[in-house]
Coordinates of C-alpha atoms and ligand atoms in Angstrom, one line a residue:
M1 CA 0.2 -29.7 29.0
P2 CA 3.7 -28.8 29.6
E3 CA 4.8 -28.3 33.6
F4 CA 3.5 -25.5 35.0
K5 CA 5.7 -22.4 35.1
T6 CA 4.6 -18.7 34.4
L7 CA 5.8 -16.2 32.3
G8 CA 7.8 -14.6 35.5
Q9 CA 9.8 -17.9 36.6
F10 CA 10.1 -18.8 32.8
I11 CA 12.0 -15.5 31.9
I12 CA 13.9 -16.2 35.4
E13 CA 14.9 -19.5 33.9
K14 CA 15.9 -18.1 30.3
Q15 CA 18.3 -15.3 31.8
A16 CA 21.3 -18.3 32.4
D17 CA 21.2 -18.0 28.4
F18 CA 22.7 -14.6 28.6
P19 CA 25.9 -14.5 30.8
Y20 CA 25.8 -11.2 31.1
A21 CA 22.6 -10.9 31.5
K22 CA 22.1 -8.5 34.7
G23 CA 18.1 -8.5 34.7
E24 CA 17.1 -6.0 33.2
L25 CA 15.4 -7.5 29.9
S26 CA 13.8 -10.1 32.1
R27 CA 12.4 -6.7 33.8
L28 CA 11.2 -5.2 30.5
L29 CA 9.4 -8.7 29.4
R30 CA 8.0 -8.5 33.0
D31 CA 6.9 -5.1 32.3
I32 CA 4.9 -5.5 29.0
G33 CA 3.3 -8.7 30.7
I34 CA 1.6 -6.1 33.7
A35 CA 0.7 -4.1 30.6
A36 CA -1.1 -7.0 28.7
K37 CA -3.2 -8.0 31.8
I38 CA -4.3 -4.6 32.2
V39 CA -5.0 -4.0 28.6
N40 CA -6.3 -7.5 28.4
R41 CA -9.3 -6.6 31.3
E42 CA -10.5 -3.7 29.2
V43 CA -10.5 -5.4 26.5
N44 CA -12.5 -8.3 27.6
K45 CA -15.5 -6.1 29.0
A46 CA -15.2 -3.8 26.0
G47 CA -18.9 -3.9 25.9
L48 CA -19.9 -2.9 29.1
M49 CA -17.7 0.0 29.6
D50 CA -17.6 3.5 27.5
I51 CA -14.5 2.1 26.1
L52 CA -15.8 0.9 22.9
G53 CA -15.9 2.8 19.3
N54 CA -13.5 5.8 17.8
S55 CA -12.2 8.7 20.8
G56 CA -12.7 11.1 17.6
S57 CA -9.5 11.6 17.7
I58 CA -6.8 10.6 14.4
N59 CA -3.3 8.8 14.9
I60 CA -0.5 9.5 13.0
Q61 CA -1.4 7.0 10.6
G62 CA -4.6 8.9 9.7
E63 CA -6.7 6.5 11.0
S64 CA -9.1 7.0 13.6
Q65 CA -7.8 6.2 17.0
Q66 CA -10.7 4.0 19.1
K67 CA -10.8 4.2 23.0
L68 CA -9.0 1.5 23.6
D69 CA -6.2 2.4 20.7
I70 CA -5.3 5.4 23.3
Y71 CA -6.1 3.4 26.6
A72 CA -3.9 0.4 25.9
N73 CA -1.2 3.0 24.5
E74 CA -0.8 4.7 28.0
Q75 CA -1.1 2.0 30.0
F76 CA 2.2 -0.1 27.7
I77 CA 4.1 3.4 27.7
S78 CA 3.2 3.5 31.6
A79 CA 3.9 -0.1 32.5
L80 CA 7.9 1.2 30.4
R81 CA 8.1 4.3 32.3
C82 CA 7.5 2.3 35.7
G83 CA 9.6 -0.5 35.2
G84 CA 12.9 1.7 34.4
E85 CA 14.4 -0.2 31.9
C86 CA 13.2 1.3 28.7
C87 CA 15.0 4.8 27.5
I88 CA 12.3 5.3 24.7
V89 CA 9.1 4.2 23.5
A90 CA 8.3 4.4 19.8
S91 CA 4.7 3.7 19.4
E92 CA 2.6 3.2 16.3
E93 CA -0.1 5.4 18.2
N94 CA 2.6 8.9 18.0
E95 CA 3.8 10.2 15.4
N96 CA 7.3 10.9 17.1
I97 CA 9.6 9.0 19.9
I98 CA 8.7 9.2 23.4
P99 CA 11.9 9.6 25.6
L100 CA 11.6 8.7 29.0
N101 CA 13.7 11.4 30.5
D102 CA 13.4 10.3 34.7
V103 CA 16.4 9.4 36.4
I104 CA 16.5 5.9 36.1
S105 CA 14.6 5.4 32.4
Q106 CA 17.1 7.6 31.3
H107 CA 20.0 6.0 31.2
A108 CA 19.0 2.5 30.1
K109 CA 20.2 0.2 27.9
Y110 CA 16.3 -0.3 26.0
I111 CA 14.0 0.7 23.1
V112 CA 10.8 -0.7 22.7
A113 CA 9.0 0.1 19.8
I114 CA 4.9 -0.8 20.2
D115 CA 1.9 -1.1 18.3
P116 CA 0.1 -1.3 21.3
L117 CA -3.7 -2.8 19.9
D118 CA -3.5 -3.9 16.0
G119 CA -6.6 -4.6 14.9
S120 CA -8.6 -2.5 16.7
S121 CA -11.0 -1.2 14.4
N122 CA -12.6 -5.2 15.0
I123 CA -13.1 -4.0 18.8
D124 CA -16.3 -3.3 18.4
V125 CA -17.6 -7.0 16.5
N126 CA -15.9 -8.9 19.1
V127 CA -12.6 -10.0 16.5
A128 CA -9.4 -10.7 18.2
V129 CA -7.0 -8.0 18.3
G130 CA -3.4 -7.8 19.6
T131 CA -0.4 -6.1 20.9
I132 CA 3.3 -6.2 18.7
F133 CA 6.5 -5.0 20.7
S134 CA 9.6 -5.1 19.6
I135 CA 12.6 -4.4 22.2
Y136 CA 16.4 -3.2 21.0
H137 CA 19.6 -2.3 22.7
R138 CA 20.5 1.6 22.7
V139 CA 22.9 2.4 20.1
S140 CA 23.8 5.6 21.3
Q141 CA 26.6 5.6 24.1
N142 CA 25.2 8.5 26.5
G143 CA 23.2 11.8 26.8
P144 CA 19.4 10.6 26.1
A145 CA 18.8 8.2 23.3
T146 CA 17.6 9.9 20.1
L147 CA 15.8 9.0 17.0
E148 CA 18.5 6.6 15.1
D149 CA 18.4 4.5 18.4
V150 CA 15.2 3.3 16.7
L151 CA 16.0 3.1 13.3
Q152 CA 17.5 -0.2 13.9
C153 CA 17.8 -3.1 10.9
G154 CA 14.7 -5.9 12.0
T155 CA 18.0 -8.0 12.7
Q156 CA 19.2 -5.9 15.6
Q157 CA 16.2 -7.2 17.6
V158 CA 17.0 -8.3 20.7
A159 CA 13.6 -9.8 21.8
A160 CA 9.7 -9.6 20.2
G161 CA 6.5 -10.7 20.1
Y162 CA 2.6 -10.5 20.4
I163 CA -0.1 -10.7 22.9
I164 CA -3.5 -12.0 21.0
Y165 CA -6.7 -11.2 23.2
G166 CA -8.7 -13.6 21.9
S167 CA -10.9 -16.9 22.9
S168 CA -8.1 -16.7 25.4
T169 CA -5.0 -14.0 25.9
M170 CA -1.4 -15.3 24.9
L171 CA 1.9 -13.7 25.1
V172 CA 3.8 -15.1 22.2
Y173 CA 7.5 -14.2 22.5
T174 CA 11.2 -14.9 21.4
T175 CA 14.6 -13.6 22.6
G176 CA 16.2 -15.1 19.7
K177 CA 16.4 -18.7 20.9
G178 CA 12.9 -20.2 19.7
V179 CA 9.3 -19.0 20.5
N180 CA 6.7 -19.3 23.5
G181 CA 3.6 -19.2 24.0
F182 CA 2.1 -18.6 27.0
T183 CA -1.5 -18.2 28.0
L184 CA -3.1 -16.1 30.9
D185 CA -4.6 -17.9 33.5
P186 CA -7.2 -15.3 34.8
S187 CA -7.8 -17.2 37.9
I188 CA -4.2 -16.8 39.1
G189 CA -3.6 -13.5 36.8
E190 CA -0.6 -15.4 35.4
F191 CA 0.7 -16.0 32.1
C192 CA 1.4 -19.6 32.0
L193 CA 3.2 -21.2 29.9
S194 CA 1.2 -23.8 27.1
H195 CA 3.3 -23.8 24.0
P196 CA 6.8 -24.3 24.6
N197 CA 9.2 -23.8 21.4
M198 CA 6.5 -22.7 19.0
Q199 CA 7.3 -24.8 15.4
I200 CA 5.2 -23.0 12.5
P201 CA 4.9 -26.2 9.7
K202 CA 6.9 -25.7 7.0
D203 CA 4.2 -25.9 4.4
G204 CA 0.4 -24.7 5.1
L205 CA -3.3 -25.2 3.3
I206 CA -4.3 -21.0 4.4
Y207 CA -3.8 -18.1 2.3
S208 CA -4.3 -14.8 4.2
I209 CA -4.4 -12.0 1.9
N210 CA -7.3 -9.1 1.3
E211 CA -8.8 -9.9 -1.6
G212 CA -11.1 -7.0 -1.9
N213 CA -7.9 -5.4 -2.7
Y214 CA -7.5 -8.0 -5.7
V215 CA -7.4 -5.4 -8.8
H216 CA -4.7 -3.5 -7.4
F217 CA -2.3 -6.5 -6.9
P218 CA 0.8 -7.0 -8.3
K219 CA 0.6 -9.4 -11.2
G220 CA 2.7 -11.9 -9.2
V221 CA 0.1 -12.0 -6.2
K222 CA -2.5 -12.3 -8.5
Q223 CA -1.0 -15.2 -10.1
Y224 CA -0.4 -16.6 -6.5
I225 CA -3.9 -16.1 -5.5
K226 CA -5.1 -18.3 -8.6
Y227 CA -2.1 -20.8 -7.6
C228 CA -3.5 -21.3 -4.2
Q229 CA -7.3 -21.6 -6.0
V230 CA -6.9 -24.7 -8.7
E231 CA -7.9 -28.3 -7.8
D232 CA -5.3 -30.4 -7.3
K233 CA -5.4 -33.5 -5.2
A234 CA -1.6 -33.9 -5.8
T235 CA -0.9 -30.5 -3.9
N236 CA -4.0 -30.5 -1.6
R237 CA -5.1 -27.5 -2.9
P238 CA -7.7 -25.3 -3.6
Y239 CA -6.2 -23.9 -0.5
T240 CA -8.7 -22.8 2.2
S241 CA -8.9 -18.2 2.5
R242 CA -8.6 -17.1 5.8
Y243 CA -8.3 -13.3 6.6
I244 CA -9.9 -11.4 9.4
G245 CA -8.2 -7.7 9.1
S246 CA -6.3 -8.4 12.4
M247 CA -2.2 -9.2 11.3
V248 CA -1.7 -11.3 15.1
A249 CA -4.9 -13.2 14.6
D250 CA -4.1 -14.0 11.3
L251 CA -0.4 -14.8 11.7
H252 CA -1.1 -16.4 15.4
R253 CA -3.7 -18.9 13.6
N254 CA -1.0 -19.6 10.3
L255 CA 2.0 -19.9 13.0
I256 CA -0.2 -22.6 14.4
K257 CA -1.4 -24.4 11.9
G258 CA 0.8 -22.9 8.8
G259 CA -0.1 -20.7 6.5
I260 CA 0.3 -17.5 4.3
F261 CA -0.7 -13.7 5.0
I262 CA 0.2 -11.0 2.1
Y263 CA 0.0 -7.6 2.6
P264 CA 1.4 -6.2 -1.0
V265 CA 1.7 -3.2 -2.5
T266 CA -2.4 -1.4 -3.1
A267 CA -3.9 1.3 -4.0
S268 CA -4.1 2.8 -1.3
A269 CA -1.1 1.5 -0.1
P270 CA 1.7 2.2 -2.6
N271 CA 4.8 0.8 -0.2
G272 CA 2.1 -1.4 1.8
K273 CA 0.3 -0.3 4.7
L274 CA 2.0 -2.4 7.5
R275 CA 4.4 -0.7 9.2
L276 CA 8.2 -1.9 9.0
V277 CA 8.8 -1.1 12.8
Y278 CA 5.6 -1.7 14.7
E279 CA 4.4 -5.1 12.8
C280 CA 7.2 -6.4 10.0
N281 CA 9.9 -6.2 11.8
P282 CA 8.8 -7.8 15.5
M283 CA 6.4 -10.3 14.0
A284 CA 8.9 -11.4 11.2
F285 CA 11.4 -11.9 14.0
V286 CA 8.9 -14.5 15.8
I287 CA 8.4 -16.5 12.5
E288 CA 11.6 -16.8 11.4
Q289 CA 12.4 -17.8 15.1
A290 CA 9.8 -20.7 14.6
G291 CA 11.0 -22.0 11.1
G292 CA 9.1 -19.6 9.1
R293 CA 9.7 -16.9 6.2
A294 CA 9.1 -13.2 6.2
T295 CA 10.4 -11.1 3.2
N296 CA 8.7 -7.9 1.2
G297 CA 8.2 -10.4 -2.2
K298 CA 12.1 -10.7 -2.8
D299 CA 14.0 -9.3 0.0
R300 CA 14.2 -10.6 3.9
I301 CA 12.2 -8.2 5.9
L302 CA 14.9 -8.3 9.1
D303 CA 17.5 -7.0 6.5
L304 CA 15.4 -3.8 5.4
E305 CA 16.9 -0.6 6.0
V306 CA 14.7 1.2 8.4
N307 CA 14.7 5.0 7.6
K308 CA 11.3 5.9 9.3
L309 CA 9.7 5.6 12.0
H310 CA 6.6 5.0 10.3
Q311 CA 8.0 3.2 7.4
R312 CA 5.8 0.9 5.2
S313 CA 6.8 -2.4 3.6
P314 CA 4.9 -4.9 1.7
I315 CA 4.8 -8.2 3.6
F316 CA 4.9 -12.2 2.7
I317 CA 5.4 -14.1 6.2
G318 CA 4.7 -17.7 7.1
S319 CA 5.2 -21.4 5.9
E320 CA 8.6 -21.2 4.3
K321 CA 7.7 -23.3 1.4
M322 CA 4.4 -21.0 0.6
V323 CA 6.7 -17.8 1.0
M324 CA 9.1 -19.2 -1.4
R325 CA 6.4 -19.9 -3.6
A326 CA 4.5 -17.1 -3.6
E327 CA 8.1 -15.3 -4.1
A328 CA 8.5 -16.8 -7.3
F329 CA 5.4 -15.8 -9.2
M330 CA 6.4 -12.3 -7.8
E331 CA 10.3 -13.6 -9.3
E332 CA 8.6 -13.9 -12.4
A333 CA 5.7 -11.8 -13.7
G334 CA 8.6 -9.0 -12.0
V335 CA 8.0 -7.0 -8.6
L336 CA 6.1 -4.3 -10.1
T337 CA 5.5 -1.0 -8.2
F338 CA 2.1 0.9 -8.0
N339 CA 2.9 2.5 -11.4
D340 CA 3.6 -0.6 -12.8
I341 CA 0.4 -1.8 -11.5
V342 CA -2.2 0.9 -12.3
N343 CA -1.0 0.5 -16.3
L344 CA -1.4 -3.4 -16.1
Ligands
P6P401 P1 -7.1 -3.9 5.2 C1 -5.2 -3.4 11.4 O1 -5.3 -2.1 10.9 C2 -3.8 -3.8 10.2 O2 -3.1 -3.1 10.7 C3 -3.7 -5.2 10.3 O3 -3.9 -5.8 11.3 C4 -3.9 -6.2 9.2 O4 -3.7 -7.3 8.8 C5 -4.9 -4.8 8.2 O5 -4.3 -3.6 8.7 C6 -5.8 -5.1 7.7 O6 -5.9 -4.1 6.7 O7 -6.5 -2.9 4.4 O8 -7.1 -5.6 4.8 O9 -8.0 -3.8 6.2

């Protein structure tokens, strides 16, 4: 067990890595940690409160909003507003950006993009869910921050991470100098360093994909899945299929054990399902910092141009060798569009 260190102590200690830091990013990360503890409290007793199930409303994604989706969204926005270190919040739950215009926040230098409760359809069946966050510097020099401050390339992220509300609650993040994991100790209400310098194995034996969409997958994905299933002792195949429909939980497992997570184009998601700003970019930053790889099957996720707030992208992410192998199948088969697929 690493030496006892809370998230707050670690953040302050690492602040020294940024010579010009005045503590704003440190406070912003602590604000996110506070909201995570509040959301964790409700997620952990969801079955005992009238907070299960859906709210009856639909979010910008056209998905039914769970009551906890709305609760989590409100908690993170409130914590960021009170903290004063963020001038805009872009939430996966909201159609438009949320400018924080009070006297202090409007001059803050950071932007936060957040998926407040990813995988929330799993809450009612007690499957791990998560929060995904991404932090950028604002690029506008004066006046209120704008949408252009949010539509930044993934390589511009200052920090990114996730909280997984599972058998334990963990906060995992990077500021571009490696990945560290903190486990919430409920007895003291603190996230404590439990997984220093997380590294994803370069190769793995787990593949994570919703095979229910198999008939609509690009040819290269179909061929890669068949590759995973072939019996070959020399390469430890067949691999193990693990997919629980909660990106944070699937990626956290693969980060620790090694593996690949793929969400390609499908019939219902011709551009992929997962959101570039709220899911793909932050998780790509974390996985790359842990020594892994993240592409859309061809191009690096972090290099993709961000044109729309709720833009979607296919994603191949995880152990470097597994992702490169899947890309090779995609290249050989040709990266097909949805129209190509239906005419297969
Ligand atoms: P499907 C949850 O809704 C989510 O955004 C990710 O957390 C998860 O990986 C994916 O969608 C699951 O999608 O189509 O397999 O149910």
